[in-house]
Short mmCIF file of C-alpha atoms in Angstrom, two decimals:
data_model
loop_
_atom_site.label_atom_id
_atom_site.label_comp_id
_atom_site.label_asym_id
_atom_site.label_seq_id
_atom_site.Cartn_x
_atom_site.Cartn_y
_atom_site.Cartn_z
CA GLY A 1 134.60 -121.56 187.00
CA GLY A 2 134.18 -123.78 190.03
CA THR A 3 133.79 -123.83 193.79
CA TRP A 4 135.12 -126.30 196.34
CA LYS A 5 135.35 -126.30 200.14
CA ASP A 6 138.24 -123.84 200.28
CA GLY A 7 137.66 -121.41 197.42
CA THR A 8 136.17 -120.33 194.11
CA VAL A 9 138.05 -120.08 190.83
CA TYR A 10 137.19 -118.34 187.56
CA TYR A 11 139.46 -118.74 184.57
CA GLU A 12 139.66 -118.11 180.83
CA VAL A 13 141.99 -119.50 178.16
CA VAL A 14 142.11 -117.06 175.25
CA PRO A 15 144.33 -115.98 172.34
CA LYS A 16 146.89 -113.31 173.18
CA ASN A 17 144.92 -110.54 171.46
CA ALA A 18 141.99 -111.09 173.87
CA MET A 19 144.07 -110.32 176.98
CA GLU A 20 142.53 -106.88 177.48
CA MET A 21 139.02 -108.23 176.97
CA ILE A 22 139.39 -110.80 179.77
CA MET A 23 140.80 -108.14 182.10
CA TRP A 24 137.67 -106.11 181.42
CA LEU A 25 135.40 -109.14 181.91
CA GLU A 26 136.99 -110.23 185.18
CA SER A 27 137.21 -106.70 186.62
CA ASP A 28 133.55 -106.23 185.73
CA ARG A 29 132.66 -109.43 187.57
CA MET A 30 134.67 -108.42 190.63
CA GLY A 31 133.73 -104.76 190.70
CA TYR A 32 130.23 -104.36 189.33
CA LEU A 33 128.44 -107.69 188.85
CA ILE A 34 126.33 -107.26 191.96
CA ASN A 35 124.47 -104.30 190.37
CA THR A 36 122.93 -106.77 187.90
CA VAL A 37 121.64 -109.20 190.54
CA THR A 38 117.95 -108.36 190.34
CA GLU A 39 115.16 -110.41 191.90
CA SER A 40 114.31 -112.06 188.56
CA ALA A 41 117.97 -112.84 187.70
CA PHE A 42 118.39 -114.31 191.16
CA ASN A 43 115.23 -116.47 190.95
CA ASN A 44 116.42 -117.85 187.63
CA GLN A 45 119.77 -118.97 189.12
CA GLN A 46 118.09 -120.30 192.25
CA GLU A 47 116.25 -122.82 190.05
CA VAL A 48 119.46 -123.68 188.18
CA VAL A 49 121.39 -124.52 191.36
CA GLN A 50 118.51 -126.55 192.81
CA ASN A 51 118.40 -128.59 189.60
CA GLU A 52 122.17 -129.03 189.70
CA LYS A 53 121.87 -130.45 193.22
CA ARG A 54 119.09 -132.84 192.13
CA GLN A 55 121.14 -133.96 189.14
CA ARG A 56 124.56 -134.33 190.72
CA VAL A 57 123.65 -135.33 194.26
CA ASP A 58 120.06 -136.34 194.99
CA ASN A 59 119.47 -138.46 191.86
CA ASN A 60 122.98 -139.81 191.49
CA PRO A 61 124.16 -143.25 192.66
CA TYR A 62 125.99 -142.83 196.02
CA GLY A 63 125.42 -139.05 195.68
CA HIS A 64 124.48 -138.77 199.36
CA THR A 65 127.76 -140.31 200.65
CA SER A 66 129.69 -137.04 201.12
CA TRP A 67 126.82 -135.56 203.11
CA VAL A 68 126.79 -138.52 205.52
CA VAL A 69 130.58 -138.58 205.86
CA ASP A 70 131.03 -134.82 206.39
CA LYS A 71 128.16 -134.55 208.89
CA ASN A 72 129.75 -137.27 211.00
CA LEU A 73 133.46 -136.64 210.51
CA TYR A 74 133.34 -132.89 211.21
CA PRO A 75 131.55 -131.47 214.27
CA GLU A 76 128.70 -128.97 214.07
CA GLY A 77 130.12 -125.53 213.22
CA HIS A 78 133.20 -126.85 211.40
CA PRO A 79 133.26 -125.33 207.87
CA TYR A 80 133.51 -128.82 206.32
CA ASN A 81 130.42 -130.09 208.17
CA TRP A 82 128.10 -129.07 205.31
CA GLN A 83 128.17 -129.53 201.55
CA VAL A 84 129.38 -126.80 199.20
CA ILE A 85 126.15 -126.93 197.20
CA GLY A 86 124.07 -126.60 200.38
CA GLU A 87 120.72 -128.11 201.33
CA LEU A 88 117.58 -127.57 199.26
CA ALA A 89 116.15 -125.62 202.21
CA ASP A 90 119.13 -123.22 202.06
CA LEU A 91 118.79 -122.84 198.31
CA GLN A 92 115.06 -122.20 198.54
CA ASN A 93 115.35 -119.69 201.39
CA ALA A 94 118.32 -117.67 200.10
CA THR A 95 117.60 -114.04 199.26
CA VAL A 96 119.13 -111.35 197.06
CA GLU A 97 120.33 -109.71 200.28
CA ASP A 98 122.21 -112.90 201.23
CA VAL A 99 123.96 -112.86 197.85
CA LYS A 100 124.86 -109.17 198.15
CA GLU A 101 126.29 -109.69 201.63
CA PHE A 102 128.33 -112.71 200.47
CA TYR A 103 129.62 -110.82 197.44
CA ASP A 104 130.61 -107.82 199.53
CA ARG A 105 132.41 -110.07 202.00
CA PHE A 106 134.36 -112.35 199.68
CA TYR A 107 134.56 -110.93 196.16
CA GLY A 108 136.88 -108.01 196.83
CA PRO A 109 140.41 -107.51 195.48
CA ASN A 110 141.74 -107.84 199.04
CA ASN A 111 140.51 -111.47 199.09
CA ALA A 112 141.54 -112.52 195.58
CA THR A 113 144.58 -113.73 193.69
CA LEU A 114 144.87 -112.84 190.00
CA VAL A 115 147.18 -114.94 187.84
CA LEU A 116 148.10 -114.11 184.26
CA SER A 117 150.12 -116.85 182.57
CA GLY A 118 151.27 -117.10 178.96
CA ASP A 119 152.92 -114.95 176.31
CA PHE A 120 152.70 -111.26 177.21
CA GLU A 121 154.86 -108.22 177.91
CA THR A 122 155.02 -107.77 181.68
CA ALA A 123 154.91 -103.95 181.67
CA GLU A 124 151.91 -103.89 179.33
CA ALA A 125 150.09 -106.54 181.40
CA LYS A 126 150.69 -104.65 184.65
CA ALA A 127 149.37 -101.44 183.08
CA LEU A 128 146.18 -103.24 181.99
CA ILE A 129 145.72 -104.78 185.45
CA GLU A 130 146.07 -101.32 187.00
CA LYS A 131 143.63 -99.87 184.44
CA TYR A 132 140.90 -102.46 185.01
CA PHE A 133 141.34 -103.48 188.66
CA GLY A 134 142.96 -100.38 190.21
CA GLU A 135 139.70 -98.58 190.94
CA ILE A 136 137.93 -101.54 192.59
CA LYS A 137 137.65 -100.77 196.30
CA ARG A 138 138.58 -103.11 199.12
CA ARG A 139 135.66 -104.91 200.65
CA GLN A 140 135.24 -106.57 204.04
CA GLU A 141 138.40 -108.04 205.53
CA VAL A 142 138.47 -111.84 205.44
CA VAL A 143 140.66 -113.29 208.17
CA PRO A 144 142.41 -116.49 207.00
CA MET A 145 141.19 -119.50 208.94
CA ALA A 146 143.59 -121.56 211.05
CA PRO A 147 143.71 -125.32 210.35
CA GLN A 148 141.02 -127.29 212.18
CA PRO A 149 141.96 -130.99 211.92
CA VAL A 150 139.49 -133.28 213.70
CA THR A 151 139.58 -136.52 215.68
CA LEU A 152 136.96 -139.21 216.24
CA SER A 153 136.32 -140.74 219.65
CA GLU A 154 134.56 -143.79 218.18
CA THR A 155 133.83 -145.53 214.88
CA LYS A 156 130.51 -144.56 213.27
CA ARG A 157 128.72 -146.83 210.77
CA PHE A 158 125.86 -145.80 208.49
CA TYR A 159 123.64 -147.81 206.20
CA HIS A 160 121.57 -146.43 203.33
CA GLU A 161 119.31 -147.96 200.69
CA ASP A 162 120.08 -145.99 197.55
CA ASN A 163 117.33 -145.53 194.92
CA PHE A 164 119.89 -145.19 192.13
CA ALA A 165 122.71 -147.61 193.03
CA LYS A 166 122.96 -150.86 191.08
CA THR A 167 125.69 -152.41 193.25
CA PRO A 168 126.72 -151.90 196.90
CA GLN A 169 129.47 -149.44 197.84
CA LEU A 170 131.53 -149.20 201.03
CA THR A 171 133.33 -146.00 202.04
CA MET A 172 135.67 -145.74 205.03
CA VAL A 173 137.10 -142.38 206.12
CA TRP A 174 139.74 -141.53 208.74
CA PRO A 175 140.51 -137.92 209.82
CA THR A 176 144.01 -136.70 208.86
CA PRO A 177 145.91 -133.35 208.99
CA GLU A 178 145.66 -130.38 206.62
CA GLN A 179 147.55 -129.91 203.33
CA TYR A 180 151.28 -129.18 202.99
CA THR A 181 152.09 -130.86 206.33
CA GLU A 182 154.76 -133.56 206.47
CA ASP A 183 152.17 -136.18 207.39
CA ALA A 184 149.87 -135.21 204.49
CA TYR A 185 152.64 -135.99 201.97
CA ALA A 186 153.35 -139.36 203.62
CA LEU A 187 149.61 -140.19 203.61
CA ASP A 188 149.54 -139.59 199.84
CA PHE A 189 152.18 -142.32 199.53
CA LEU A 190 150.20 -144.61 201.85
CA GLY A 191 147.11 -144.32 199.64
CA GLU A 192 149.15 -145.25 196.56
CA ILE A 193 150.74 -148.25 198.31
CA LEU A 194 147.49 -149.61 199.76
CA GLY A 195 145.22 -149.23 196.76
CA ASN A 196 147.00 -148.51 193.49
CA GLY A 197 148.30 -151.22 191.15
CA LYS A 198 148.21 -154.99 191.10
CA LYS A 199 150.73 -155.35 193.92
CA ALA A 200 148.68 -153.21 196.30
CA PRO A 201 147.37 -155.12 199.37
CA LEU A 202 143.76 -154.02 198.75
CA TYR A 203 143.95 -155.22 195.13
CA LYS A 204 145.57 -158.53 196.09
CA VAL A 205 142.94 -159.36 198.72
CA LEU A 206 139.70 -157.85 197.37
CA VAL A 207 140.18 -158.34 193.62
CA LYS A 208 142.52 -161.29 193.07
CA GLU A 209 141.91 -163.44 196.10
CA LYS A 210 138.25 -162.84 196.96
CA ASP A 211 136.74 -161.43 193.73
CA LEU A 212 134.71 -158.89 195.74
CA THR A 213 135.36 -155.93 193.43
CA SER A 214 137.09 -155.03 190.19
CA GLN A 215 138.78 -151.87 191.49
CA THR A 216 140.24 -150.54 194.73
CA THR A 217 140.49 -146.84 195.63
CA ALA A 218 142.51 -145.44 198.53
CA TYR A 219 143.73 -141.85 198.80
CA ASN A 220 144.41 -139.00 201.18
CA SER A 221 142.58 -135.73 200.56
CA ALA A 222 144.36 -132.89 202.37
CA GLN A 223 142.59 -129.52 202.32
CA GLU A 224 143.19 -126.10 203.84
CA LEU A 225 141.67 -126.82 207.27
CA ALA A 226 141.78 -130.61 207.62
CA GLY A 227 142.33 -133.84 205.72
CA GLU A 228 140.69 -137.23 205.33
CA PHE A 229 141.96 -140.64 204.23
CA GLN A 230 139.39 -142.55 202.18
CA ILE A 231 138.96 -146.12 200.99
CA ILE A 232 136.10 -146.59 198.52
CA ILE A 233 135.11 -150.04 197.27
CA THR A 234 132.22 -150.59 194.87
CA ALA A 235 131.45 -154.28 195.31
CA ASN A 236 130.69 -156.72 192.51
CA ASN A 237 126.98 -157.39 192.14
CA ASP A 238 125.42 -159.22 195.11
CA LYS A 239 128.68 -159.32 197.07
CA SER A 240 128.36 -158.54 200.77
CA LEU A 241 129.81 -155.33 202.15
CA LYS A 242 130.57 -157.21 205.40
CA GLU A 243 132.96 -159.35 203.37
CA VAL A 244 134.42 -156.21 201.79
CA GLU A 245 135.04 -154.64 205.21
CA ALA A 246 136.68 -157.85 206.49
CA GLY A 247 138.79 -157.93 203.31
CA ILE A 248 140.00 -154.35 203.90
CA PHE A 249 141.31 -155.32 207.35
CA GLU A 250 142.94 -158.43 205.85
CA ALA A 251 144.68 -156.13 203.37
CA PHE A 252 145.88 -153.97 206.29
CA ALA A 253 147.32 -157.10 207.95
CA LEU A 254 149.06 -157.99 204.68
CA PHE A 255 150.46 -154.46 204.46
CA GLU A 256 151.78 -154.70 208.03
CA LYS A 257 153.38 -158.05 207.24
CA GLU A 258 154.95 -157.04 203.91
CA GLY A 259 155.90 -153.50 204.97
CA VAL A 260 157.12 -150.84 202.57
CA SER A 261 160.16 -151.34 200.35
CA ASP A 262 162.57 -148.69 199.05
CA ARG A 263 161.45 -149.74 195.60
CA ASP A 264 157.81 -148.92 196.45
CA ILE A 265 158.85 -145.47 197.62
CA GLU A 266 160.93 -144.80 194.49
CA ARG A 267 158.11 -146.00 192.22
CA ILE A 268 155.54 -143.77 193.91
CA LYS A 269 157.91 -140.80 193.95
CA ALA A 270 158.40 -141.20 190.21
CA GLY A 271 154.61 -141.39 189.69
CA LEU A 272 153.84 -138.38 191.89
CA GLU A 273 156.64 -136.34 190.31
CA THR A 274 155.31 -137.16 186.84
CA GLN A 275 151.80 -136.18 187.97
CA PHE A 276 153.20 -132.95 189.43
CA TYR A 277 155.03 -131.96 186.23
CA ASN A 278 152.09 -132.96 184.03
CA GLY A 279 149.95 -130.67 186.17
CA ILE A 280 152.15 -127.66 185.41
CA SER A 281 152.99 -128.56 181.81
CA SER A 282 150.17 -126.39 180.43
CA ILE A 283 149.78 -122.64 180.80
CA LEU A 284 146.43 -123.19 182.54
CA GLY A 285 148.02 -125.71 184.94
CA LYS A 286 150.76 -123.23 185.84
CA GLY A 287 148.15 -120.56 186.51
CA PHE A 288 146.13 -122.83 188.81
CA GLN A 289 149.21 -123.86 190.79
CA LEU A 290 150.49 -120.30 191.22
CA ALA A 291 147.09 -119.22 192.53
CA GLN A 292 146.79 -122.27 194.79
CA TYR A 293 150.24 -121.74 196.32
CA ASN A 294 149.68 -118.01 196.80
CA VAL A 295 146.38 -118.51 198.61
CA PHE A 296 147.04 -121.67 200.61
CA ALA A 297 150.82 -121.70 201.13
CA GLY A 298 151.22 -117.91 201.26
CA ASP A 299 153.84 -118.01 198.52
CA PRO A 300 153.38 -118.44 194.74
CA GLY A 301 156.95 -119.77 194.66
CA PHE A 302 156.03 -122.70 196.95
CA ILE A 303 156.20 -124.88 193.82
CA GLU A 304 159.87 -125.70 194.55
CA GLN A 305 159.19 -126.58 198.18
CA ASP A 306 156.18 -128.71 197.21
CA ILE A 307 158.18 -131.00 194.92
CA GLU A 308 160.97 -131.23 197.53
CA ASN A 309 158.43 -132.27 200.17
CA ILE A 310 157.21 -135.07 197.88
CA LYS A 311 160.77 -136.23 197.21
CA LYS A 312 161.81 -136.44 200.86
CA VAL A 313 159.08 -138.88 202.02
CA SER A 314 160.66 -142.09 203.37
CA LYS A 315 159.28 -145.58 204.02
CA GLU A 316 159.56 -144.83 207.76
CA ASP A 317 157.25 -141.82 207.24
CA VAL A 318 154.66 -144.01 205.50
CA LEU A 319 154.62 -146.61 208.30
CA ARG A 320 154.50 -143.85 210.91
CA VAL A 321 151.40 -142.18 209.43
CA TYR A 322 149.70 -145.57 208.96
CA ASN A 323 150.17 -146.28 212.67
CA MET A 324 149.25 -142.73 213.69
CA TYR A 325 146.08 -142.18 211.64
CA ILE A 326 144.77 -145.52 210.34
CA LYS A 327 145.74 -148.61 212.36
CA ASP A 328 143.13 -149.37 215.05
CA LYS A 329 141.83 -145.80 214.77
CA PRO A 330 138.11 -144.86 214.66
CA PHE A 331 136.59 -144.11 211.25
CA VAL A 332 133.31 -143.16 209.58
CA MET A 333 131.91 -145.91 207.37
CA THR A 334 128.98 -145.83 204.95
CA SER A 335 127.30 -148.86 203.36
CA PHE A 336 125.21 -147.78 200.36
CA VAL A 337 123.18 -150.62 198.86
CA PRO A 338 120.60 -150.85 196.05
CA LYS A 339 116.98 -150.23 197.10
CA GLY A 340 115.43 -153.35 198.61
CA LYS A 341 118.78 -155.09 199.15
#
């Protein structure tokens, strides 16, 4: 299982003869799990999640970056303003009642998508779904949230001495629109062009020319309510992040000068298509995509539209979104450096 900003997923991969068992397991979780959440069971998990936060976030190099970015990119009250794992204060103060209320609000059949993918007889599978899930009652109604893309009125820069970092890291983030929009697809292409491969402007300037880093990362992350375009550069030891920042803007100038070729677009299309088909080549991958499309695009058959949207991005689209969201636009920047440096 896993949780991210927009949802929670549980999944099992089992042999065909265990199909009924996983129906029983999942219907039990959805329908009756809350009856087992006693004070002692809850306290046990409270410790587990606090330790997970310490391990993955608090004691991890650059682990605090997302917190700084999200607090400053998204305004107070925006659902992306806080971290999925929460603050230690939230985790310490949560109660069994909080959990029961959350469960009753979100874990009902009226707020869930069930996907069964693999080798089965449809009629038999539907009968089992009816048998195990049919009696679970609706819970509170969850109204789908409308997209809430954000804008910045000014650039914000943050500096942090990191107890666990060995080398400095610069992160720059620009607000962009939500997933499945025309601009989100074009921004995916922009990330590939700017940062991926030895011909990418960021690679040419920061790696080959200036030897400031060994790797450049640029990508657009489009989510249900909003998106963000990120550039992350972990500098070589003792290199200055001021130089890295200057190098990023030099790479932008190079990009503006060189532009985007038809060949670039075709290469990236081929790469993204391959990625897309690899993602649905497994039974598990198909299941994830069907669920994702059903929940976030409102149609499990959106798979065909999704690939078409990737294929119709043009070089004009890429230059348009660069000018609209990145060029001379405010951003949030974090400089994380080793303690004492």
